[in-house]
Amino acid sequence: MLIIVPNLYLKSNKFKTVLRWGKLLDTFKHFLTKTYRRDHFTMSSNIRIRRVCLHCGKEFEARTTVTNYCSSQCSKRAYKSRIRIEKISKSNVETNEIINKPILDLLGKEFLTVREVASLLNSSKQTVYTLIKSGTLLGVNIKKKKTLVRRSDIDRLFEIPEIHVTPVKKSVVRPKEKDCYYMAEIQTLFGLSEKALFDIIKRNNIPKYRNGRYVYISKKLIHQVLNY
């Protein structure tokens, strides 16, 4: 019974109806999926963004905001150019290392020959000998034709010496006594108190001169301040 009933059910009209509806549902699902993809693609392809090609500099319409090149040809050329620039840059770094290696080796030495000093200073041997002869650079003759220079002495050539400036005192010309007032004379002549007179002198930086126990001030300056 268990084997015959399913066979009869498979041949029944009810099963054929269920099967037919299942196929219809699958067909409808496929239709919806295909329609969504077509509509989504159509919506995406309708976007137009103005961009400038990073390689040729021409303006073009792109479909995304991250498009940098107007064509695959420009993209390939830009890639090759970028690779070429990287190779050139790497080669330049290696070349500079080779050129600077002798200089770096010299910087690590404590004593240098005249030829090495000339190479380090980018000058001639004659210039180095002139510096040694003038006393600007200290050199020691180890052998008859071999002179050594300490690298630390070369460094001192570029040190800025300290300049000590001695302040120059202004020479004060003392006026003659006949051209001056004593403090008491100013108070009497202009009717000023001692405190008022000292305030005027301090405020206007009027120089005072001492003669024994007396203090006197230039008549010309006190006249200018008091508009006399």
mmCIF file with all atom_site columns, C-alpha atoms in Angstrom:
data_model
loop_
_atom_site.group_PDB
_atom_site.id
_atom_site.type_symbol
_atom_site.label_atom_id
_atom_site.label_alt_id
_atom_site.label_comp_id
_atom_site.label_asym_id
_atom_site.label_entity_id
_atom_site.label_seq_id
_atom_site.pdbx_PDB_ins_code
_atom_site.Cartn_x
_atom_site.Cartn_y
_atom_site.Cartn_z
_atom_site.occupancy
_atom_site.B_iso_or_equiv
_atom_site.pdbx_formal_charge
_atom_site.auth_seq_id
_atom_site.auth_comp_id
_atom_site.auth_asym_id
_atom_site.auth_atom_id
_atom_site.pdbx_PDB_model_num
ATOM 1   C CA . MET A 1 1   ? 0.000   0.000   0.000   1.00 0.00 ? 1   MET A CA 1
ATOM 2   C CA . LEU A 1 2   ? 2.771   2.416   0.817   1.00 0.00 ? 2   LEU A CA 1
ATOM 3   C CA . ILE A 1 3   ? 4.287   1.995   -2.675  1.00 0.00 ? 3   ILE A CA 1
ATOM 4   C CA . ILE A 1 4   ? 1.059   2.021   -4.700  1.00 0.00 ? 4   ILE A CA 1
ATOM 5   C CA . VAL A 1 5   ? -0.541  5.109   -3.096  1.00 0.00 ? 5   VAL A CA 1
ATOM 6   C CA . PRO A 1 6   ? 2.272   7.549   -4.053  1.00 0.00 ? 6   PRO A CA 1
ATOM 7   C CA . ASN A 1 7   ? 2.239   6.274   -7.610  1.00 0.00 ? 7   ASN A CA 1
ATOM 8   C CA . LEU A 1 8   ? -1.491  6.801   -7.804  1.00 0.00 ? 8   LEU A CA 1
ATOM 9   C CA . TYR A 1 9   ? -1.063  10.255  -6.260  1.00 0.00 ? 9   TYR A CA 1
ATOM 10  C CA . LEU A 1 10  ? 1.558   11.213  -8.812  1.00 0.00 ? 10  LEU A CA 1
ATOM 11  C CA . LYS A 1 11  ? -0.813  10.290  -11.606 1.00 0.00 ? 11  LYS A CA 1
ATOM 12  C CA . SER A 1 12  ? -3.723  12.175  -10.066 1.00 0.00 ? 12  SER A CA 1
ATOM 13  C CA . ASN A 1 13  ? -5.045  15.496  -11.407 1.00 0.00 ? 13  ASN A CA 1
ATOM 14  C CA . LYS A 1 14  ? -4.518  17.127  -7.981  1.00 0.00 ? 14  LYS A CA 1
ATOM 15  C CA . PHE A 1 15  ? -0.791  16.507  -8.099  1.00 0.00 ? 15  PHE A CA 1
ATOM 16  C CA . LYS A 1 16  ? -0.588  17.794  -11.668 1.00 0.00 ? 16  LYS A CA 1
ATOM 17  C CA . THR A 1 17  ? -2.333  21.004  -10.577 1.00 0.00 ? 17  THR A CA 1
ATOM 18  C CA . VAL A 1 18  ? 0.116   21.542  -7.684  1.00 0.00 ? 18  VAL A CA 1
ATOM 19  C CA . LEU A 1 19  ? 3.023   20.915  -10.002 1.00 0.00 ? 19  LEU A CA 1
ATOM 20  C CA . ARG A 1 20  ? 1.654   23.385  -12.532 1.00 0.00 ? 20  ARG A CA 1
ATOM 21  C CA . TRP A 1 21  ? 1.305   26.124  -9.876  1.00 0.00 ? 21  TRP A CA 1
ATOM 22  C CA . GLY A 1 22  ? 4.836   25.494  -8.665  1.00 0.00 ? 22  GLY A CA 1
ATOM 23  C CA . LYS A 1 23  ? 6.200   26.003  -12.148 1.00 0.00 ? 23  LYS A CA 1
ATOM 24  C CA . LEU A 1 24  ? 4.176   29.197  -12.488 1.00 0.00 ? 24  LEU A CA 1
ATOM 25  C CA . LEU A 1 25  ? 5.611   30.530  -9.186  1.00 0.00 ? 25  LEU A CA 1
ATOM 26  C CA . ASP A 1 26  ? 9.156   29.742  -10.305 1.00 0.00 ? 26  ASP A CA 1
ATOM 27  C CA . THR A 1 27  ? 8.546   31.487  -13.607 1.00 0.00 ? 27  THR A CA 1
ATOM 28  C CA . PHE A 1 28  ? 7.112   34.577  -11.869 1.00 0.00 ? 28  PHE A CA 1
ATOM 29  C CA . LYS A 1 29  ? 10.025  34.676  -9.402  1.00 0.00 ? 29  LYS A CA 1
ATOM 30  C CA . HIS A 1 30  ? 12.502  34.514  -12.295 1.00 0.00 ? 30  HIS A CA 1
ATOM 31  C CA . PHE A 1 31  ? 10.616  37.298  -14.081 1.00 0.00 ? 31  PHE A CA 1
ATOM 32  C CA . LEU A 1 32  ? 10.718  39.573  -11.023 1.00 0.00 ? 32  LEU A CA 1
ATOM 33  C CA . THR A 1 33  ? 14.421  38.955  -10.493 1.00 0.00 ? 33  THR A CA 1
ATOM 34  C CA . LYS A 1 34  ? 15.256  39.655  -14.120 1.00 0.00 ? 34  LYS A CA 1
ATOM 35  C CA . THR A 1 35  ? 13.092  42.791  -14.178 1.00 0.00 ? 35  THR A CA 1
ATOM 36  C CA . TYR A 1 36  ? 14.759  44.172  -10.982 1.00 0.00 ? 36  TYR A CA 1
ATOM 37  C CA . ARG A 1 37  ? 18.220  43.611  -12.364 1.00 0.00 ? 37  ARG A CA 1
ATOM 38  C CA . ARG A 1 38  ? 17.317  45.274  -15.665 1.00 0.00 ? 38  ARG A CA 1
ATOM 39  C CA . ASP A 1 39  ? 15.723  48.279  -13.953 1.00 0.00 ? 39  ASP A CA 1
ATOM 40  C CA . HIS A 1 40  ? 18.617  48.605  -11.491 1.00 0.00 ? 40  HIS A CA 1
ATOM 41  C CA . PHE A 1 41  ? 21.166  48.483  -14.277 1.00 0.00 ? 41  PHE A CA 1
ATOM 42  C CA . THR A 1 42  ? 19.205  50.987  -16.305 1.00 0.00 ? 42  THR A CA 1
ATOM 43  C CA . MET A 1 43  ? 18.994  53.393  -13.362 1.00 0.00 ? 43  MET A CA 1
ATOM 44  C CA . SER A 1 44  ? 22.748  53.088  -12.690 1.00 0.00 ? 44  SER A CA 1
ATOM 45  C CA . SER A 1 45  ? 23.644  53.560  -16.339 1.00 0.00 ? 45  SER A CA 1
ATOM 46  C CA . ASN A 1 46  ? 21.567  56.727  -16.517 1.00 0.00 ? 46  ASN A CA 1
ATOM 47  C CA . ILE A 1 47  ? 23.913  58.547  -14.053 1.00 0.00 ? 47  ILE A CA 1
ATOM 48  C CA . ARG A 1 48  ? 26.270  60.995  -15.782 1.00 0.00 ? 48  ARG A CA 1
ATOM 49  C CA . ILE A 1 49  ? 29.064  62.766  -13.872 1.00 0.00 ? 49  ILE A CA 1
ATOM 50  C CA . ARG A 1 50  ? 31.442  65.304  -15.364 1.00 0.00 ? 50  ARG A CA 1
ATOM 51  C CA . ARG A 1 51  ? 35.051  64.335  -14.665 1.00 0.00 ? 51  ARG A CA 1
ATOM 52  C CA . VAL A 1 52  ? 38.516  65.296  -15.926 1.00 0.00 ? 52  VAL A CA 1
ATOM 53  C CA . CYS A 1 53  ? 40.862  62.556  -17.068 1.00 0.00 ? 53  CYS A CA 1
ATOM 54  C CA . LEU A 1 54  ? 43.951  62.435  -14.834 1.00 0.00 ? 54  LEU A CA 1
ATOM 55  C CA . HIS A 1 55  ? 46.121  61.348  -17.770 1.00 0.00 ? 55  HIS A CA 1
ATOM 56  C CA . CYS A 1 56  ? 45.123  63.346  -20.846 1.00 0.00 ? 56  CYS A CA 1
ATOM 57  C CA . GLY A 1 57  ? 43.278  66.158  -19.058 1.00 0.00 ? 57  GLY A CA 1
ATOM 58  C CA . LYS A 1 58  ? 40.165  65.921  -21.216 1.00 0.00 ? 58  LYS A CA 1
ATOM 59  C CA . GLU A 1 59  ? 36.696  66.327  -19.747 1.00 0.00 ? 59  GLU A CA 1
ATOM 60  C CA . PHE A 1 60  ? 34.400  63.312  -20.002 1.00 0.00 ? 60  PHE A CA 1
ATOM 61  C CA . GLU A 1 61  ? 31.170  61.858  -18.628 1.00 0.00 ? 61  GLU A CA 1
ATOM 62  C CA . ALA A 1 62  ? 31.600  59.112  -16.046 1.00 0.00 ? 62  ALA A CA 1
ATOM 63  C CA . ARG A 1 63  ? 29.086  56.721  -14.470 1.00 0.00 ? 63  ARG A CA 1
ATOM 64  C CA . THR A 1 64  ? 30.732  56.709  -11.036 1.00 0.00 ? 64  THR A CA 1
ATOM 65  C CA . THR A 1 65  ? 32.374  59.293  -8.829  1.00 0.00 ? 65  THR A CA 1
ATOM 66  C CA . VAL A 1 66  ? 35.618  57.305  -8.608  1.00 0.00 ? 66  VAL A CA 1
ATOM 67  C CA . THR A 1 67  ? 36.329  57.089  -12.338 1.00 0.00 ? 67  THR A CA 1
ATOM 68  C CA . ASN A 1 68  ? 39.662  58.826  -12.999 1.00 0.00 ? 68  ASN A CA 1
ATOM 69  C CA . TYR A 1 69  ? 40.293  58.113  -16.660 1.00 0.00 ? 69  TYR A CA 1
ATOM 70  C CA . CYS A 1 70  ? 38.241  58.700  -19.781 1.00 0.00 ? 70  CYS A CA 1
ATOM 71  C CA . SER A 1 71  ? 39.161  55.387  -21.398 1.00 0.00 ? 71  SER A CA 1
ATOM 72  C CA . SER A 1 72  ? 40.933  52.115  -20.765 1.00 0.00 ? 72  SER A CA 1
ATOM 73  C CA . GLN A 1 73  ? 43.770  53.366  -22.968 1.00 0.00 ? 73  GLN A CA 1
ATOM 74  C CA . CYS A 1 74  ? 44.399  56.361  -20.687 1.00 0.00 ? 74  CYS A CA 1
ATOM 75  C CA . SER A 1 75  ? 44.137  54.099  -17.639 1.00 0.00 ? 75  SER A CA 1
ATOM 76  C CA . LYS A 1 76  ? 46.830  51.775  -19.021 1.00 0.00 ? 76  LYS A CA 1
ATOM 77  C CA . ARG A 1 77  ? 49.080  54.669  -20.010 1.00 0.00 ? 77  ARG A CA 1
ATOM 78  C CA . ALA A 1 78  ? 48.721  56.237  -16.556 1.00 0.00 ? 78  ALA A CA 1
ATOM 79  C CA . TYR A 1 79  ? 49.630  52.927  -14.923 1.00 0.00 ? 79  TYR A CA 1
ATOM 80  C CA . LYS A 1 80  ? 52.741  52.585  -17.091 1.00 0.00 ? 80  LYS A CA 1
ATOM 81  C CA . SER A 1 81  ? 53.702  56.191  -16.355 1.00 0.00 ? 81  SER A CA 1
ATOM 82  C CA . ARG A 1 82  ? 53.299  55.624  -12.628 1.00 0.00 ? 82  ARG A CA 1
ATOM 83  C CA . ILE A 1 83  ? 55.483  52.503  -12.762 1.00 0.00 ? 83  ILE A CA 1
ATOM 84  C CA . ARG A 1 84  ? 58.115  54.391  -14.786 1.00 0.00 ? 84  ARG A CA 1
ATOM 85  C CA . ILE A 1 85  ? 58.192  57.275  -12.278 1.00 0.00 ? 85  ILE A CA 1
ATOM 86  C CA . GLU A 1 86  ? 58.586  54.837  -9.376  1.00 0.00 ? 86  GLU A CA 1
ATOM 87  C CA . LYS A 1 87  ? 61.509  53.140  -11.125 1.00 0.00 ? 87  LYS A CA 1
ATOM 88  C CA . ILE A 1 88  ? 63.195  56.497  -11.856 1.00 0.00 ? 88  ILE A CA 1
ATOM 89  C CA . SER A 1 89  ? 62.701  57.633  -8.259  1.00 0.00 ? 89  SER A CA 1
ATOM 90  C CA . LYS A 1 90  ? 64.173  54.401  -6.919  1.00 0.00 ? 90  LYS A CA 1
ATOM 91  C CA . SER A 1 91  ? 67.122  54.697  -9.298  1.00 0.00 ? 91  SER A CA 1
ATOM 92  C CA . ASN A 1 92  ? 67.766  58.305  -8.186  1.00 0.00 ? 92  ASN A CA 1
ATOM 93  C CA . VAL A 1 93  ? 67.779  57.270  -4.522  1.00 0.00 ? 93  VAL A CA 1
ATOM 94  C CA . GLU A 1 94  ? 70.273  54.495  -5.237  1.00 0.00 ? 94  GLU A CA 1
ATOM 95  C CA . THR A 1 95  ? 72.468  56.879  -7.259  1.00 0.00 ? 95  THR A CA 1
ATOM 96  C CA . ASN A 1 96  ? 72.498  59.456  -4.445  1.00 0.00 ? 96  ASN A CA 1
ATOM 97  C CA . GLU A 1 97  ? 73.456  56.768  -1.955  1.00 0.00 ? 97  GLU A CA 1
ATOM 98  C CA . ILE A 1 98  ? 76.399  55.742  -4.149  1.00 0.00 ? 98  ILE A CA 1
ATOM 99  C CA . ILE A 1 99  ? 77.499  59.374  -4.615  1.00 0.00 ? 99  ILE A CA 1
ATOM 100 C CA . ASN A 1 100 ? 77.198  60.270  -0.934  1.00 0.00 ? 100 ASN A CA 1
ATOM 101 C CA . LYS A 1 101 ? 78.747  57.072  0.418   1.00 0.00 ? 101 LYS A CA 1
ATOM 102 C CA . PRO A 1 102 ? 82.366  58.370  0.241   1.00 0.00 ? 102 PRO A CA 1
ATOM 103 C CA . ILE A 1 103 ? 81.327  61.552  2.060   1.00 0.00 ? 103 ILE A CA 1
ATOM 104 C CA . LEU A 1 104 ? 79.524  59.559  4.744   1.00 0.00 ? 104 LEU A CA 1
ATOM 105 C CA . ASP A 1 105 ? 82.607  57.387  5.174   1.00 0.00 ? 105 ASP A CA 1
ATOM 106 C CA . LEU A 1 106 ? 84.741  60.510  5.654   1.00 0.00 ? 106 LEU A CA 1
ATOM 107 C CA . LEU A 1 107 ? 82.389  61.848  8.323   1.00 0.00 ? 107 LEU A CA 1
ATOM 108 C CA . GLY A 1 108 ? 83.070  58.718  10.361  1.00 0.00 ? 108 GLY A CA 1
ATOM 109 C CA . LYS A 1 109 ? 86.852  59.189  10.341  1.00 0.00 ? 109 LYS A CA 1
ATOM 110 C CA . GLU A 1 110 ? 88.658  61.091  13.094  1.00 0.00 ? 110 GLU A CA 1
ATOM 111 C CA . PHE A 1 111 ? 91.667  62.116  11.006  1.00 0.00 ? 111 PHE A CA 1
ATOM 112 C CA . LEU A 1 112 ? 91.641  63.067  7.312   1.00 0.00 ? 112 LEU A CA 1
ATOM 113 C CA . THR A 1 113 ? 94.269  63.590  4.665   1.00 0.00 ? 113 THR A CA 1
ATOM 114 C CA . VAL A 1 114 ? 94.454  66.804  2.654   1.00 0.00 ? 114 VAL A CA 1
ATOM 115 C CA . ARG A 1 115 ? 92.811  65.076  -0.305  1.00 0.00 ? 115 ARG A CA 1
ATOM 116 C CA . GLU A 1 116 ? 89.960  63.848  1.903   1.00 0.00 ? 116 GLU A CA 1
ATOM 117 C CA . VAL A 1 117 ? 89.507  67.295  3.433   1.00 0.00 ? 117 VAL A CA 1
ATOM 118 C CA . ALA A 1 118 ? 89.304  68.788  -0.064  1.00 0.00 ? 118 ALA A CA 1
ATOM 119 C CA . SER A 1 119 ? 86.680  66.198  -1.012  1.00 0.00 ? 119 SER A CA 1
ATOM 120 C CA . LEU A 1 120 ? 84.695  66.861  2.157   1.00 0.00 ? 120 LEU A CA 1
ATOM 121 C CA . LEU A 1 121 ? 84.768  70.637  1.628   1.00 0.00 ? 121 LEU A CA 1
ATOM 122 C CA . ASN A 1 122 ? 84.225  70.288  -2.129  1.00 0.00 ? 122 ASN A CA 1
ATOM 123 C CA . SER A 1 123 ? 87.357  72.330  -2.781  1.00 0.00 ? 123 SER A CA 1
ATOM 124 C CA . SER A 1 124 ? 90.881  71.850  -4.086  1.00 0.00 ? 124 SER A CA 1
ATOM 125 C CA . LYS A 1 125 ? 93.947  70.577  -2.254  1.00 0.00 ? 125 LYS A CA 1
ATOM 126 C CA . GLN A 1 126 ? 95.577  73.965  -2.733  1.00 0.00 ? 126 GLN A CA 1
ATOM 127 C CA . THR A 1 127 ? 92.711  75.625  -0.844  1.00 0.00 ? 127 THR A CA 1
ATOM 128 C CA . VAL A 1 128 ? 93.202  73.219  2.058   1.00 0.00 ? 128 VAL A CA 1
ATOM 129 C CA . TYR A 1 129 ? 96.939  73.924  2.151   1.00 0.00 ? 129 TYR A CA 1
ATOM 130 C CA . THR A 1 130 ? 96.176  77.659  2.150   1.00 0.00 ? 130 THR A CA 1
ATOM 131 C CA . LEU A 1 131 ? 93.866  77.216  5.153   1.00 0.00 ? 131 LEU A CA 1
ATOM 132 C CA . ILE A 1 132 ? 96.553  75.267  6.994   1.00 0.00 ? 132 ILE A CA 1
ATOM 133 C CA . LYS A 1 133 ? 99.277  77.784  6.148   1.00 0.00 ? 133 LYS A CA 1
ATOM 134 C CA . SER A 1 134 ? 97.158  80.739  7.309   1.00 0.00 ? 134 SER A CA 1
ATOM 135 C CA . GLY A 1 135 ? 96.387  79.007  10.604  1.00 0.00 ? 135 GLY A CA 1
ATOM 136 C CA . THR A 1 136 ? 92.689  78.804  9.900   1.00 0.00 ? 136 THR A CA 1
ATOM 137 C CA . LEU A 1 137 ? 92.894  75.019  9.893   1.00 0.00 ? 137 LEU A CA 1
ATOM 138 C CA . LEU A 1 138 ? 95.269  72.986  12.024  1.00 0.00 ? 138 LEU A CA 1
ATOM 139 C CA . GLY A 1 139 ? 97.286  70.365  10.143  1.00 0.00 ? 139 GLY A CA 1
ATOM 140 C CA . VAL A 1 140 ? 99.976  68.000  11.416  1.00 0.00 ? 140 VAL A CA 1
ATOM 141 C CA . ASN A 1 141 ? 102.761 66.636  9.225   1.00 0.00 ? 141 ASN A CA 1
ATOM 142 C CA . ILE A 1 142 ? 103.022 62.922  9.980   1.00 0.00 ? 142 ILE A CA 1
ATOM 143 C CA . LYS A 1 143 ? 105.438 62.251  7.143   1.00 0.00 ? 143 LYS A CA 1
ATOM 144 C CA . LYS A 1 144 ? 107.266 64.399  4.642   1.00 0.00 ? 144 LYS A CA 1
ATOM 145 C CA . LYS A 1 145 ? 104.365 64.406  2.203   1.00 0.00 ? 145 LYS A CA 1
ATOM 146 C CA . LYS A 1 146 ? 101.503 63.438  4.453   1.00 0.00 ? 146 LYS A CA 1
ATOM 147 C CA . THR A 1 147 ? 99.467  65.944  6.432   1.00 0.00 ? 147 THR A CA 1
ATOM 148 C CA . LEU A 1 148 ? 96.556  64.957  8.649   1.00 0.00 ? 148 LEU A CA 1
ATOM 149 C CA . VAL A 1 149 ? 93.709  67.148  9.852   1.00 0.00 ? 149 VAL A CA 1
ATOM 150 C CA . ARG A 1 150 ? 91.284  66.389  12.647  1.00 0.00 ? 150 ARG A CA 1
ATOM 151 C CA . ARG A 1 151 ? 87.690  66.331  11.449  1.00 0.00 ? 151 ARG A CA 1
ATOM 152 C CA . SER A 1 152 ? 86.602  68.162  14.603  1.00 0.00 ? 152 SER A CA 1
ATOM 153 C CA . ASP A 1 153 ? 88.814  71.097  13.503  1.00 0.00 ? 153 ASP A CA 1
ATOM 154 C CA . ILE A 1 154 ? 86.924  71.189  10.211  1.00 0.00 ? 154 ILE A CA 1
ATOM 155 C CA . ASP A 1 155 ? 83.647  71.386  12.103  1.00 0.00 ? 155 ASP A CA 1
ATOM 156 C CA . ARG A 1 156 ? 84.965  74.393  14.036  1.00 0.00 ? 156 ARG A CA 1
ATOM 157 C CA . LEU A 1 157 ? 85.466  76.284  10.771  1.00 0.00 ? 157 LEU A CA 1
ATOM 158 C CA . PHE A 1 158 ? 81.697  76.636  10.522  1.00 0.00 ? 158 PHE A CA 1
ATOM 159 C CA . GLU A 1 159 ? 81.056  77.617  14.118  1.00 0.00 ? 159 GLU A CA 1
ATOM 160 C CA . ILE A 1 160 ? 79.946  81.212  14.537  1.00 0.00 ? 160 ILE A CA 1
ATOM 161 C CA . PRO A 1 161 ? 82.275  82.909  17.019  1.00 0.00 ? 161 PRO A CA 1
ATOM 162 C CA . GLU A 1 162 ? 80.717  84.728  19.906  1.00 0.00 ? 162 GLU A CA 1
ATOM 163 C CA . ILE A 1 163 ? 80.867  88.475  19.485  1.00 0.00 ? 163 ILE A CA 1
ATOM 164 C CA . HIS A 1 164 ? 81.215  90.417  22.686  1.00 0.00 ? 164 HIS A CA 1
ATOM 165 C CA . VAL A 1 165 ? 79.949  93.937  22.260  1.00 0.00 ? 165 VAL A CA 1
ATOM 166 C CA . THR A 1 166 ? 81.239  96.399  24.804  1.00 0.00 ? 166 THR A CA 1
ATOM 167 C CA . PRO A 1 167 ? 78.649  99.080  25.394  1.00 0.00 ? 167 PRO A CA 1
ATOM 168 C CA . VAL A 1 168 ? 79.950  102.516 24.648  1.00 0.00 ? 168 VAL A CA 1
ATOM 169 C CA . LYS A 1 169 ? 79.292  104.926 27.423  1.00 0.00 ? 169 LYS A CA 1
ATOM 170 C CA . LYS A 1 170 ? 77.919  108.204 26.278  1.00 0.00 ? 170 LYS A CA 1
ATOM 171 C CA . SER A 1 171 ? 80.188  111.004 27.277  1.00 0.00 ? 171 SER A CA 1
ATOM 172 C CA . VAL A 1 172 ? 78.241  113.512 29.317  1.00 0.00 ? 172 VAL A CA 1
ATOM 173 C CA . VAL A 1 173 ? 79.218  117.097 28.676  1.00 0.00 ? 173 VAL A CA 1
ATOM 174 C CA . ARG A 1 174 ? 78.821  118.986 31.903  1.00 0.00 ? 174 ARG A CA 1
ATOM 175 C CA . PRO A 1 175 ? 77.544  122.489 31.356  1.00 0.00 ? 175 PRO A CA 1
ATOM 176 C CA . LYS A 1 176 ? 79.332  125.385 32.929  1.00 0.00 ? 176 LYS A CA 1
ATOM 177 C CA . GLU A 1 177 ? 78.179  126.447 36.358  1.00 0.00 ? 177 GLU A CA 1
ATOM 178 C CA . LYS A 1 178 ? 77.094  129.854 35.079  1.00 0.00 ? 178 LYS A CA 1
ATOM 179 C CA . ASP A 1 179 ? 74.655  128.102 32.686  1.00 0.00 ? 179 ASP A CA 1
ATOM 180 C CA . CYS A 1 180 ? 72.957  126.189 35.524  1.00 0.00 ? 180 CYS A CA 1
ATOM 181 C CA . TYR A 1 181 ? 70.533  126.723 38.388  1.00 0.00 ? 181 TYR A CA 1
ATOM 182 C CA . TYR A 1 182 ? 70.872  125.312 41.840  1.00 0.00 ? 182 TYR A CA 1
ATOM 183 C CA . MET A 1 183 ? 67.801  123.456 43.062  1.00 0.00 ? 183 MET A CA 1
ATOM 184 C CA . ALA A 1 184 ? 66.930  126.165 45.560  1.00 0.00 ? 184 ALA A CA 1
ATOM 185 C CA . GLU A 1 185 ? 67.202  128.819 42.822  1.00 0.00 ? 185 GLU A CA 1
ATOM 186 C CA . ILE A 1 186 ? 64.671  126.976 40.634  1.00 0.00 ? 186 ILE A CA 1
ATOM 187 C CA . GLN A 1 187 ? 62.224  126.638 43.528  1.00 0.00 ? 187 GLN A CA 1
ATOM 188 C CA . THR A 1 188 ? 62.475  130.351 44.313  1.00 0.00 ? 188 THR A CA 1
ATOM 189 C CA . LEU A 1 189 ? 62.434  131.533 40.688  1.00 0.00 ? 189 LEU A CA 1
ATOM 190 C CA . PHE A 1 190 ? 59.483  129.437 39.524  1.00 0.00 ? 190 PHE A CA 1
ATOM 191 C CA . GLY A 1 191 ? 57.615  129.041 42.814  1.00 0.00 ? 191 GLY A CA 1
ATOM 192 C CA . LEU A 1 192 ? 57.906  125.266 42.980  1.00 0.00 ? 192 LEU A CA 1
ATOM 193 C CA . SER A 1 193 ? 57.999  123.000 45.978  1.00 0.00 ? 193 SER A CA 1
ATOM 194 C CA . GLU A 1 194 ? 60.848  120.557 46.408  1.00 0.00 ? 194 GLU A CA 1
ATOM 195 C CA . LYS A 1 195 ? 58.582  117.597 45.577  1.00 0.00 ? 195 LYS A CA 1
ATOM 196 C CA . ALA A 1 196 ? 57.094  119.301 42.493  1.00 0.00 ? 196 ALA A CA 1
ATOM 197 C CA . LEU A 1 197 ? 60.592  120.101 41.194  1.00 0.00 ? 197 LEU A CA 1
ATOM 198 C CA . PHE A 1 198 ? 61.820  116.516 41.671  1.00 0.00 ? 198 PHE A CA 1
ATOM 199 C CA . ASP A 1 199 ? 58.724  115.194 39.871  1.00 0.00 ? 199 ASP A CA 1
ATOM 200 C CA . ILE A 1 200 ? 59.397  117.481 36.880  1.00 0.00 ? 200 ILE A CA 1
ATOM 201 C CA . ILE A 1 201 ? 63.058  116.386 36.738  1.00 0.00 ? 201 ILE A CA 1
ATOM 202 C CA . LYS A 1 202 ? 62.154  112.687 36.906  1.00 0.00 ? 202 LYS A CA 1
ATOM 203 C CA . ARG A 1 203 ? 59.295  112.908 34.414  1.00 0.00 ? 203 ARG A CA 1
ATOM 204 C CA . ASN A 1 204 ? 61.413  114.722 31.799  1.00 0.00 ? 204 ASN A CA 1
ATOM 205 C CA . ASN A 1 205 ? 64.680  112.851 32.452  1.00 0.00 ? 205 ASN A CA 1
ATOM 206 C CA . ILE A 1 206 ? 66.575  116.047 33.122  1.00 0.00 ? 206 ILE A CA 1
ATOM 207 C CA . PRO A 1 207 ? 70.201  115.286 34.062  1.00 0.00 ? 207 PRO A CA 1
ATOM 208 C CA . LYS A 1 208 ? 71.437  116.565 37.393  1.00 0.00 ? 208 LYS A CA 1
ATOM 209 C CA . TYR A 1 209 ? 75.005  117.576 38.165  1.00 0.00 ? 209 TYR A CA 1
ATOM 210 C CA . ARG A 1 210 ? 76.609  117.606 41.575  1.00 0.00 ? 210 ARG A CA 1
ATOM 211 C CA . ASN A 1 211 ? 79.175  120.071 42.754  1.00 0.00 ? 211 ASN A CA 1
ATOM 212 C CA . GLY A 1 212 ? 80.145  119.240 46.311  1.00 0.00 ? 212 GLY A CA 1
ATOM 213 C CA . ARG A 1 213 ? 76.948  119.158 48.330  1.00 0.00 ? 213 ARG A CA 1
ATOM 214 C CA . TYR A 1 214 ? 75.016  121.217 45.774  1.00 0.00 ? 214 TYR A CA 1
ATOM 215 C CA . VAL A 1 215 ? 72.976  119.853 42.865  1.00 0.00 ? 215 VAL A CA 1
ATOM 216 C CA . TYR A 1 216 ? 72.404  121.999 39.814  1.00 0.00 ? 216 TYR A CA 1
ATOM 217 C CA . ILE A 1 217 ? 70.501  121.697 36.495  1.00 0.00 ? 217 ILE A CA 1
ATOM 218 C CA . SER A 1 218 ? 70.977  123.189 33.051  1.00 0.00 ? 218 SER A CA 1
ATOM 219 C CA . LYS A 1 219 ? 69.136  126.488 32.646  1.00 0.00 ? 219 LYS A CA 1
ATOM 220 C CA . LYS A 1 220 ? 68.384  125.671 28.989  1.00 0.00 ? 220 LYS A CA 1
ATOM 221 C CA . LEU A 1 221 ? 66.661  122.373 29.810  1.00 0.00 ? 221 LEU A CA 1
ATOM 222 C CA . ILE A 1 222 ? 64.591  123.720 32.682  1.00 0.00 ? 222 ILE A CA 1
ATOM 223 C CA . HIS A 1 223 ? 63.508  126.682 30.532  1.00 0.00 ? 223 HIS A CA 1
ATOM 224 C CA . GLN A 1 224 ? 62.345  124.277 27.774  1.00 0.00 ? 224 GLN A CA 1
ATOM 225 C CA . VAL A 1 225 ? 60.332  122.177 30.214  1.00 0.00 ? 225 VAL A CA 1
ATOM 226 C CA . LEU A 1 226 ? 58.725  125.135 32.008  1.00 0.00 ? 226 LEU A CA 1
ATOM 227 C CA . ASN A 1 227 ? 58.282  127.169 28.790  1.00 0.00 ? 227 ASN A CA 1
ATOM 228 C CA . TYR A 1 228 ? 60.230  130.052 30.289  1.00 0.00 ? 228 TYR A CA 1
#
